[in-house]
Amino acid sequence: MVASRKQTTPEGGSPLSRSRDTLRKLYHGSTPTAFRFQVGVIVVDLMIVAFFIATPVLRGTSSFLWLDYTVAAIVAADLGARMLAANDPIRLLRQPTSWVDLFILVTLLFPETLANLGFLRILRLWSLSRSGTLWRRFPRSAVREWRDASHAVINLLTFLLVVTGFVYTFFFRNNSGIAGYVDALYFTVATVTTTGFGDIVLPGSAGKLTAIVTMLVGISLFVRLAQAIFRPQKVYFPCPRCGLQRHDPDAVHCKACGQILKIPDEGD
């Protein structure tokens, strides 16, 4: 009896262990199969973001709930797979990107009850930008050079879409469909850029407060974007003593701890 049990036990461990190992290789590996899988995940994520952007237009259609629950199943499967692939699932759950994905999953499971919070689903774009999968396949030097600027662009785009969804939900829903969404987007862009054409304004004190907050946050994000694009060029080289990564191209010593640096020349 004991011998038969040993024969039925796979050498690679339990089915759960093998599944976790397979998922870990797919999500974090560098093989051609893992690359194709990671590209597929990114494409699906971008399609989900497109669905979230189009939700105000699709909400009144007969197929909306089917699409909504299909996306919910995909998001739940992705979350579950990432949890299995993680070395420390509890640490993964503590990350803000996981909180965002869990919140999005709840809004997908209860689309009617939480309809007024549906505009926050676009935060999935921000979550995607923080994913290591999105950047892993780019050359390390190129990623490090442009990642800050890319994050700033995505932060601004996410903010524009979130505010557009908020304005549409609470001020333009009566003007349903694409026309109402375009009006909300037009107001958001005009407010963030502080041009304020004045032909579309939000009524009441709530509308004025919305415009004020949009302008303040939008200006801050524009400043952050300008800093990321136009600040002096830095090189990325981890200091062996303190770990500081950003240094001047001709730096000899680390600004933080004074450690002597041996930064390789471009192309070395």
PDB file of C-alpha atoms in Angstrom:
ATOM      1  CA  MET A   1       0.000   0.000   0.000  1.00  0.00           C
ATOM      2  CA  VAL A   2       2.788   2.375   0.900  1.00  0.00           C
ATOM      3  CA  ALA A   3       4.613   1.531  -2.293  1.00  0.00           C
ATOM      4  CA  SER A   4       1.536   2.264  -4.430  1.00  0.00           C
ATOM      5  CA  ARG A   5       1.153   5.639  -2.799  1.00  0.00           C
ATOM      6  CA  LYS A   6       4.750   6.495  -3.584  1.00  0.00           C
ATOM      7  CA  GLN A   7       4.201   5.560  -7.199  1.00  0.00           C
ATOM      8  CA  THR A   8       1.172   7.861  -7.586  1.00  0.00           C
ATOM      9  CA  THR A   9       2.979  10.847  -6.072  1.00  0.00           C
ATOM     10  CA  PRO A  10       4.623  12.889  -8.882  1.00  0.00           C
ATOM     11  CA  GLU A  11       8.293  13.706  -8.499  1.00  0.00           C
ATOM     12  CA  GLY A  12       7.569  17.368  -9.246  1.00  0.00           C
ATOM     13  CA  GLY A  13       5.398  17.754  -6.148  1.00  0.00           C
ATOM     14  CA  SER A  14       1.657  18.276  -5.749  1.00  0.00           C
ATOM     15  CA  PRO A  15      -0.541  19.550  -8.604  1.00  0.00           C
ATOM     16  CA  LEU A  16      -0.824  22.897  -6.816  1.00  0.00           C
ATOM     17  CA  SER A  17       2.959  23.210  -6.582  1.00  0.00           C
ATOM     18  CA  ARG A  18       3.350  22.376 -10.267  1.00  0.00           C
ATOM     19  CA  SER A  19       0.656  24.913 -11.178  1.00  0.00           C
ATOM     20  CA  ARG A  20       2.359  27.607  -9.124  1.00  0.00           C
ATOM     21  CA  ASP A  21       5.711  26.815 -10.727  1.00  0.00           C
ATOM     22  CA  THR A  22       4.195  26.970 -14.218  1.00  0.00           C
ATOM     23  CA  LEU A  23       2.453  30.286 -13.534  1.00  0.00           C
ATOM     24  CA  ARG A  24       5.612  31.715 -11.994  1.00  0.00           C
ATOM     25  CA  LYS A  25       7.548  30.848 -15.137  1.00  0.00           C
ATOM     26  CA  LEU A  26       4.863  32.372 -17.364  1.00  0.00           C
ATOM     27  CA  TYR A  27       4.471  35.629 -15.432  1.00  0.00           C
ATOM     28  CA  HIS A  28       8.112  36.177 -14.503  1.00  0.00           C
ATOM     29  CA  GLY A  29      10.144  34.069 -16.921  1.00  0.00           C
ATOM     30  CA  SER A  30      12.170  35.130 -19.943  1.00  0.00           C
ATOM     31  CA  THR A  31      11.586  32.183 -22.278  1.00  0.00           C
ATOM     32  CA  PRO A  32       9.843  32.660 -25.671  1.00  0.00           C
ATOM     33  CA  THR A  33       6.713  30.995 -24.255  1.00  0.00           C
ATOM     34  CA  ALA A  34       6.719  33.349 -21.268  1.00  0.00           C
ATOM     35  CA  PHE A  35       7.241  36.316 -23.581  1.00  0.00           C
ATOM     36  CA  ARG A  36       4.217  35.369 -25.694  1.00  0.00           C
ATOM     37  CA  PHE A  37       2.140  34.874 -22.567  1.00  0.00           C
ATOM     38  CA  GLN A  38       3.187  38.237 -21.094  1.00  0.00           C
ATOM     39  CA  VAL A  39       2.431  40.040 -24.364  1.00  0.00           C
ATOM     40  CA  GLY A  40      -0.971  38.357 -24.411  1.00  0.00           C
ATOM     41  CA  VAL A  41      -1.652  39.523 -20.853  1.00  0.00           C
ATOM     42  CA  ILE A  42      -0.744  43.100 -21.781  1.00  0.00           C
ATOM     43  CA  VAL A  43      -3.001  43.014 -24.871  1.00  0.00           C
ATOM     44  CA  VAL A  44      -5.917  41.690 -22.807  1.00  0.00           C
ATOM     45  CA  ASP A  45      -5.304  44.369 -20.155  1.00  0.00           C
ATOM     46  CA  LEU A  46      -5.374  47.097 -22.813  1.00  0.00           C
ATOM     47  CA  MET A  47      -8.627  45.677 -24.203  1.00  0.00           C
ATOM     48  CA  ILE A  48     -10.099  45.748 -20.687  1.00  0.00           C
ATOM     49  CA  VAL A  49      -9.055  49.388 -20.293  1.00  0.00           C
ATOM     50  CA  ALA A  50     -10.697  50.163 -23.649  1.00  0.00           C
ATOM     51  CA  PHE A  51     -13.888  48.522 -22.381  1.00  0.00           C
ATOM     52  CA  PHE A  52     -13.795  50.657 -19.248  1.00  0.00           C
ATOM     53  CA  ILE A  53     -13.395  53.824 -21.341  1.00  0.00           C
ATOM     54  CA  ALA A  54     -16.323  52.797 -23.547  1.00  0.00           C
ATOM     55  CA  THR A  55     -18.547  51.738 -20.624  1.00  0.00           C
ATOM     56  CA  PRO A  56     -20.669  54.943 -20.598  1.00  0.00           C
ATOM     57  CA  VAL A  57     -21.576  54.329 -24.234  1.00  0.00           C
ATOM     58  CA  LEU A  58     -22.090  50.563 -23.847  1.00  0.00           C
ATOM     59  CA  ARG A  59     -24.052  50.629 -20.582  1.00  0.00           C
ATOM     60  CA  GLY A  60     -27.416  50.975 -22.306  1.00  0.00           C
ATOM     61  CA  THR A  61     -26.862  48.089 -24.734  1.00  0.00           C
ATOM     62  CA  SER A  62     -28.272  44.583 -24.266  1.00  0.00           C
ATOM     63  CA  SER A  63     -24.799  42.997 -24.298  1.00  0.00           C
ATOM     64  CA  PHE A  64     -23.311  45.203 -21.593  1.00  0.00           C
ATOM     65  CA  LEU A  65     -23.871  42.807 -18.678  1.00  0.00           C
ATOM     66  CA  TRP A  66     -22.403  39.898 -20.626  1.00  0.00           C
ATOM     67  CA  LEU A  67     -19.306  41.940 -21.407  1.00  0.00           C
ATOM     68  CA  ASP A  68     -19.122  43.178 -17.821  1.00  0.00           C
ATOM     69  CA  TYR A  69     -19.226  39.712 -16.284  1.00  0.00           C
ATOM     70  CA  THR A  70     -16.803  38.363 -18.885  1.00  0.00           C
ATOM     71  CA  VAL A  71     -14.305  41.052 -17.926  1.00  0.00           C
ATOM     72  CA  ALA A  72     -14.962  40.249 -14.244  1.00  0.00           C
ATOM     73  CA  ALA A  73     -14.067  36.601 -14.900  1.00  0.00           C
ATOM     74  CA  ILE A  74     -10.853  37.623 -16.684  1.00  0.00           C
ATOM     75  CA  VAL A  75      -9.812  40.017 -13.899  1.00  0.00           C
ATOM     76  CA  ALA A  76     -10.581  37.397 -11.231  1.00  0.00           C
ATOM     77  CA  ALA A  77      -8.590  34.746 -13.118  1.00  0.00           C
ATOM     78  CA  ASP A  78      -5.641  37.130 -13.521  1.00  0.00           C
ATOM     79  CA  LEU A  79      -5.694  38.037  -9.824  1.00  0.00           C
ATOM     80  CA  GLY A  80      -5.859  34.392  -8.815  1.00  0.00           C
ATOM     81  CA  ALA A  81      -3.033  33.435 -11.168  1.00  0.00           C
ATOM     82  CA  ARG A  82      -0.828  36.267  -9.904  1.00  0.00           C
ATOM     83  CA  MET A  83      -1.491  35.202  -6.329  1.00  0.00           C
ATOM     84  CA  LEU A  84      -0.439  31.638  -7.130  1.00  0.00           C
ATOM     85  CA  ALA A  85       2.647  32.842  -8.999  1.00  0.00           C
ATOM     86  CA  ALA A  86       3.756  35.174  -6.193  1.00  0.00           C
ATOM     87  CA  ASN A  87       6.440  34.040  -3.759  1.00  0.00           C
ATOM     88  CA  ASP A  88       4.688  36.044  -1.030  1.00  0.00           C
ATOM     89  CA  PRO A  89       0.933  36.344  -1.771  1.00  0.00           C
ATOM     90  CA  ILE A  90       0.290  38.392   1.388  1.00  0.00           C
ATOM     91  CA  ARG A  91       2.845  40.981   0.330  1.00  0.00           C
ATOM     92  CA  LEU A  92       1.247  41.096  -3.118  1.00  0.00           C
ATOM     93  CA  LEU A  93      -2.158  41.771  -1.576  1.00  0.00           C
ATOM     94  CA  ARG A  94      -0.717  44.698   0.378  1.00  0.00           C
ATOM     95  CA  GLN A  95       0.373  46.497  -2.789  1.00  0.00           C
ATOM     96  CA  PRO A  96      -1.821  49.407  -3.994  1.00  0.00           C
ATOM     97  CA  THR A  97      -2.112  47.855  -7.455  1.00  0.00           C
ATOM     98  CA  SER A  98      -3.771  44.786  -5.903  1.00  0.00           C
ATOM     99  CA  TRP A  99      -6.197  47.009  -3.993  1.00  0.00           C
ATOM    100  CA  VAL A 100      -7.117  48.727  -7.239  1.00  0.00           C
ATOM    101  CA  ASP A 101      -7.685  45.417  -9.020  1.00  0.00           C
ATOM    102  CA  LEU A 102      -9.814  44.070  -6.159  1.00  0.00           C
ATOM    103  CA  PHE A 103     -11.933  47.232  -6.156  1.00  0.00           C
ATOM    104  CA  ILE A 104     -12.372  46.996  -9.931  1.00  0.00           C
ATOM    105  CA  LEU A 105     -13.434  43.350  -9.568  1.00  0.00           C
ATOM    106  CA  VAL A 106     -16.111  44.321  -7.032  1.00  0.00           C
ATOM    107  CA  THR A 107     -17.519  47.011  -9.358  1.00  0.00           C
ATOM    108  CA  LEU A 108     -17.602  44.450 -12.170  1.00  0.00           C
ATOM    109  CA  LEU A 109     -19.471  41.909 -10.058  1.00  0.00           C
ATOM    110  CA  PHE A 110     -22.078  44.484  -9.002  1.00  0.00           C
ATOM    111  CA  PRO A 111     -22.373  46.758 -12.062  1.00  0.00           C
ATOM    112  CA  GLU A 112     -25.832  48.086 -11.204  1.00  0.00           C
ATOM    113  CA  THR A 113     -25.348  48.594  -7.467  1.00  0.00           C
ATOM    114  CA  LEU A 114     -21.971  50.299  -7.896  1.00  0.00           C
ATOM    115  CA  ALA A 115     -22.739  52.086 -11.154  1.00  0.00           C
ATOM    116  CA  ASN A 116     -21.748  55.450  -9.678  1.00  0.00           C
ATOM    117  CA  LEU A 117     -18.249  54.135  -8.926  1.00  0.00           C
ATOM    118  CA  GLY A 118     -17.699  52.574 -12.323  1.00  0.00           C
ATOM    119  CA  PHE A 119     -15.617  55.526 -13.512  1.00  0.00           C
ATOM    120  CA  LEU A 120     -12.860  54.430 -11.100  1.00  0.00           C
ATOM    121  CA  ARG A 121     -12.296  51.273 -13.155  1.00  0.00           C
ATOM    122  CA  ILE A 122      -9.983  53.281 -15.403  1.00  0.00           C
ATOM    123  CA  LEU A 123      -7.455  53.090 -12.550  1.00  0.00           C
ATOM    124  CA  ARG A 124      -6.622  49.741 -14.133  1.00  0.00           C
ATOM    125  CA  LEU A 125      -4.515  51.772 -16.576  1.00  0.00           C
ATOM    126  CA  TRP A 126      -2.456  53.115 -13.673  1.00  0.00           C
ATOM    127  CA  SER A 127      -2.193  49.618 -12.223  1.00  0.00           C
ATOM    128  CA  LEU A 128      -0.971  48.286 -15.573  1.00  0.00           C
ATOM    129  CA  SER A 129       1.693  51.001 -15.812  1.00  0.00           C
ATOM    130  CA  ARG A 130       3.100  49.884 -12.451  1.00  0.00           C
ATOM    131  CA  SER A 131       3.300  46.271 -13.547  1.00  0.00           C
ATOM    132  CA  GLY A 132       6.784  44.917 -14.113  1.00  0.00           C
ATOM    133  CA  THR A 133       5.415  42.824 -16.975  1.00  0.00           C
ATOM    134  CA  LEU A 134       4.883  45.938 -19.075  1.00  0.00           C
ATOM    135  CA  TRP A 135       8.537  47.006 -18.885  1.00  0.00           C
ATOM    136  CA  ARG A 136      10.468  43.763 -18.526  1.00  0.00           C
ATOM    137  CA  ARG A 137      11.086  43.157 -22.220  1.00  0.00           C
ATOM    138  CA  PHE A 138      12.416  46.600 -23.055  1.00  0.00           C
ATOM    139  CA  PRO A 139      16.180  47.243 -22.914  1.00  0.00           C
ATOM    140  CA  ARG A 140      17.060  48.157 -19.369  1.00  0.00           C
ATOM    141  CA  SER A 141      18.764  51.430 -20.315  1.00  0.00           C
ATOM    142  CA  ALA A 142      15.786  52.577 -22.396  1.00  0.00           C
ATOM    143  CA  VAL A 143      13.320  51.631 -19.654  1.00  0.00           C
ATOM    144  CA  ARG A 144      15.235  53.505 -17.003  1.00  0.00           C
ATOM    145  CA  GLU A 145      15.609  56.558 -19.200  1.00  0.00           C
ATOM    146  CA  TRP A 146      11.928  56.855 -20.148  1.00  0.00           C
ATOM    147  CA  ARG A 147      10.058  55.119 -17.351  1.00  0.00           C
ATOM    148  CA  ASP A 148       9.582  58.230 -15.201  1.00  0.00           C
ATOM    149  CA  ALA A 149       8.268  60.227 -18.152  1.00  0.00           C
ATOM    150  CA  SER A 150       6.001  57.341 -19.173  1.00  0.00           C
ATOM    151  CA  HIS A 151       4.603  57.117 -15.663  1.00  0.00           C
ATOM    152  CA  ALA A 152       3.937  60.859 -15.674  1.00  0.00           C
ATOM    153  CA  VAL A 153       2.076  60.621 -19.004  1.00  0.00           C
ATOM    154  CA  ILE A 154       0.001  57.660 -17.811  1.00  0.00           C
ATOM    155  CA  ASN A 155      -0.770  59.399 -14.512  1.00  0.00           C
ATOM    156  CA  LEU A 156      -2.065  62.437 -16.398  1.00  0.00           C
ATOM    157  CA  LEU A 157      -4.065  60.318 -18.860  1.00  0.00           C
ATOM    158  CA  THR A 158      -5.553  58.258 -16.026  1.00  0.00           C
ATOM    159  CA  PHE A 159      -6.536  61.428 -14.173  1.00  0.00           C
ATOM    160  CA  LEU A 160      -8.208  62.874 -17.282  1.00  0.00           C
ATOM    161  CA  LEU A 161     -10.224  59.707 -17.840  1.00  0.00           C
ATOM    162  CA  VAL A 162     -11.195  59.334 -14.169  1.00  0.00           C
ATOM    163  CA  VAL A 163     -12.390  62.937 -13.975  1.00  0.00           C
ATOM    164  CA  THR A 164     -14.215  62.546 -17.285  1.00  0.00           C
ATOM    165  CA  GLY A 165     -16.008  59.487 -15.918  1.00  0.00           C
ATOM    166  CA  PHE A 166     -16.847  61.305 -12.685  1.00  0.00           C
ATOM    167  CA  VAL A 167     -18.203  64.351 -14.502  1.00  0.00           C
ATOM    168  CA  TYR A 168     -20.221  62.176 -16.866  1.00  0.00           C
ATOM    169  CA  THR A 169     -21.645  60.076 -14.010  1.00  0.00           C
ATOM    170  CA  PHE A 170     -22.747  62.937 -11.799  1.00  0.00           C
ATOM    171  CA  PHE A 171     -23.435  65.787 -14.244  1.00  0.00           C
ATOM    172  CA  PHE A 172     -24.022  64.508 -17.792  1.00  0.00           C
ATOM    173  CA  ARG A 173     -25.702  61.120 -17.392  1.00  0.00           C
ATOM    174  CA  ASN A 174     -29.088  62.537 -18.449  1.00  0.00           C
ATOM    175  CA  ASN A 175     -27.433  63.354 -21.755  1.00  0.00           C
ATOM    176  CA  SER A 176     -26.669  59.657 -22.224  1.00  0.00           C
ATOM    177  CA  GLY A 177     -24.482  58.090 -24.852  1.00  0.00           C
ATOM    178  CA  ILE A 178     -21.470  59.374 -26.691  1.00  0.00           C
ATOM    179  CA  ALA A 179     -22.637  63.011 -26.691  1.00  0.00           C
ATOM    180  CA  GLY A 180     -22.693  63.199 -22.901  1.00  0.00           C
ATOM    181  CA  TYR A 181     -19.312  61.533 -22.595  1.00  0.00           C
ATOM    182  CA  VAL A 182     -17.760  63.900 -25.139  1.00  0.00           C
ATOM    183  CA  ASP A 183     -19.185  66.873 -23.224  1.00  0.00           C
ATOM    184  CA  ALA A 184     -17.628  65.519 -20.016  1.00  0.00           C
ATOM    185  CA  LEU A 185     -14.272  64.975 -21.741  1.00  0.00           C
ATOM    186  CA  TYR A 186     -14.418  68.446 -23.295  1.00  0.00           C
ATOM    187  CA  PHE A 187     -15.079  70.029 -19.900  1.00  0.00           C
ATOM    188  CA  THR A 188     -12.268  68.032 -18.261  1.00  0.00           C
ATOM    189  CA  VAL A 189      -9.638  68.940 -20.846  1.00  0.00           C
ATOM    190  CA  ALA A 190     -10.689  72.604 -20.866  1.00  0.00           C
ATOM    191  CA  THR A 191     -10.513  72.711 -17.066  1.00  0.00           C
ATOM    192  CA  VAL A 192      -7.194  70.899 -16.688  1.00  0.00           C
ATOM    193  CA  THR A 193      -5.560  73.134 -19.270  1.00  0.00           C
ATOM    194  CA  THR A 194      -7.211  76.142 -17.534  1.00  0.00           C
ATOM    195  CA  THR A 195      -8.457  77.486 -20.855  1.00  0.00           C
ATOM    196  CA  GLY A 196     -12.028  77.448 -19.549  1.00  0.00           C
ATOM    197  CA  PHE A 197     -13.980  78.133 -22.741  1.00  0.00           C
ATOM    198  CA  GLY A 198     -17.113  78.670 -20.664  1.00  0.00           C
ATOM    199  CA  ASP A 199     -19.592  77.062 -23.050  1.00  0.00           C
ATOM    200  CA  ILE A 200     -19.782  73.945 -20.839  1.00  0.00           C
ATOM    201  CA  VAL A 201     -19.823  74.509 -17.075  1.00  0.00           C
ATOM    202  CA  LEU A 202     -20.970  72.366 -14.170  1.00  0.00           C
ATOM    203  CA  PRO A 203     -23.938  73.665 -12.195  1.00  0.00           C
ATOM    204  CA  GLY A 204     -23.978  74.577  -8.521  1.00  0.00           C
ATOM    205  CA  SER A 205     -21.350  74.605  -5.822  1.00  0.00           C
ATOM    206  CA  ALA A 206     -20.487  70.951  -6.445  1.00  0.00           C
ATOM    207  CA  GLY A 207     -19.668  71.795 -10.064  1.00  0.00           C
ATOM    208  CA  LYS A 208     -17.421  74.679  -9.052  1.00  0.00           C
ATOM    209  CA  LEU A 209     -15.606  72.551  -6.473  1.00  0.00           C
ATOM    210  CA  THR A 210     -15.120  69.825  -9.087  1.00  0.00           C
ATOM    211  CA  ALA A 211     -13.590  72.361 -11.473  1.00  0.00           C
ATOM    212  CA  ILE A 212     -11.277  73.721  -8.755  1.00  0.00           C
ATOM    213  CA  VAL A 213      -9.989  70.289  -7.718  1.00  0.00           C
ATOM    214  CA  THR A 214      -9.551  69.281 -11.364  1.00  0.00           C
ATOM    215  CA  MET A 215      -7.477  72.379 -12.103  1.00  0.00           C
ATOM    216  CA  LEU A 216      -5.273  72.021  -9.019  1.00  0.00           C
ATOM    217  CA  VAL A 217      -4.522  68.325  -9.518  1.00  0.00           C
ATOM    218  CA  GLY A 218      -4.213  68.711 -13.293  1.00  0.00           C
ATOM    219  CA  ILE A 219      -1.667  71.512 -12.990  1.00  0.00           C
ATOM    220  CA  SER A 220       0.350  69.412 -10.517  1.00  0.00           C
ATOM    221  CA  LEU A 221       0.407  66.500 -12.946  1.00  0.00           C
ATOM    222  CA  PHE A 222       1.460  68.780 -15.803  1.00  0.00           C
ATOM    223  CA  VAL A 223       4.337  70.085 -13.672  1.00  0.00           C
ATOM    224  CA  ARG A 224       5.340  66.533 -12.818  1.00  0.00           C
ATOM    225  CA  LEU A 225       5.294  65.614 -16.502  1.00  0.00           C
ATOM    226  CA  ALA A 226       7.452  68.620 -17.399  1.00  0.00           C
ATOM    227  CA  GLN A 227       9.955  67.706 -14.677  1.00  0.00           C
ATOM    228  CA  ALA A 228      10.162  64.119 -15.915  1.00  0.00           C
ATOM    229  CA  ILE A 229      10.806  65.240 -19.503  1.00  0.00           C
ATOM    230  CA  PHE A 230      13.032  68.278 -19.090  1.00  0.00           C
ATOM    231  CA  ARG A 231      15.027  67.626 -15.913  1.00  0.00           C
ATOM    232  CA  PRO A 232      18.797  67.080 -16.341  1.00  0.00           C
ATOM    233  CA  GLN A 233      19.717  63.689 -17.759  1.00  0.00           C
ATOM    234  CA  LYS A 234      20.699  61.133 -15.139  1.00  0.00           C
ATOM    235  CA  VAL A 235      22.274  57.743 -15.419  1.00  0.00           C
ATOM    236  CA  TYR A 236      21.089  54.725 -13.464  1.00  0.00           C
ATOM    237  CA  PHE A 237      23.830  52.975 -11.534  1.00  0.00           C
ATOM    238  CA  PRO A 238      23.127  51.442  -8.102  1.00  0.00           C
ATOM    239  CA  CYS A 239      25.549  52.664  -5.466  1.00  0.00           C
ATOM    240  CA  PRO A 240      27.178  49.576  -3.906  1.00  0.00           C
ATOM    241  CA  ARG A 241      26.983  51.132  -0.432  1.00  0.00           C
ATOM    242  CA  CYS A 242      23.623  52.969  -0.113  1.00  0.00           C
ATOM    243  CA  GLY A 243      21.758  51.820  -3.225  1.00  0.00           C
ATOM    244  CA  LEU A 244      21.087  55.284  -4.706  1.00  0.00           C
ATOM    245  CA  GLN A 245      20.437  54.734  -8.415  1.00  0.00           C
ATOM    246  CA  ARG A 246      20.288  58.178 -10.064  1.00  0.00           C
ATOM    247  CA  HIS A 247      23.585  59.970 -10.612  1.00  0.00           C
ATOM    248  CA  ASP A 248      25.056  62.620 -12.880  1.00  0.00           C
ATOM    249  CA  PRO A 249      26.700  61.098 -15.976  1.00  0.00           C
ATOM    250  CA  ASP A 250      30.162  62.250 -14.856  1.00  0.00           C
ATOM    251  CA  ALA A 251      29.699  61.500 -11.152  1.00  0.00           C
ATOM    252  CA  VAL A 252      32.748  60.093  -9.370  1.00  0.00           C
ATOM    253  CA  HIS A 253      31.248  59.931  -5.869  1.00  0.00           C
ATOM    254  CA  CYS A 254      27.734  59.107  -4.658  1.00  0.00           C
ATOM    255  CA  LYS A 255      25.924  62.235  -3.472  1.00  0.00           C
ATOM    256  CA  ALA A 256      24.264  60.341  -0.632  1.00  0.00           C
ATOM    257  CA  CYS A 257      27.165  58.487   0.983  1.00  0.00           C
ATOM    258  CA  GLY A 258      30.351  59.531  -0.835  1.00  0.00           C
ATOM    259  CA  GLN A 259      31.109  56.051  -2.151  1.00  0.00           C
ATOM    260  CA  ILE A 260      33.452  56.029  -5.173  1.00  0.00           C
ATOM    261  CA  LEU A 261      31.469  55.089  -8.280  1.00  0.00           C
ATOM    262  CA  LYS A 262      32.672  53.327 -11.409  1.00  0.00           C
ATOM    263  CA  ILE A 263      29.901  54.253 -13.831  1.00  0.00           C
ATOM    264  CA  PRO A 264      30.566  52.623 -17.225  1.00  0.00           C
ATOM    265  CA  ASP A 265      30.638  54.834 -20.305  1.00  0.00           C
ATOM    266  CA  GLU A 266      27.755  54.669 -22.786  1.00  0.00           C
ATOM    267  CA  GLY A 267      28.074  51.519 -24.880  1.00  0.00           C
ATOM    268  CA  ASP A 268      30.379  49.669 -22.485  1.00  0.00           C
TER     269      ASP A 268
END
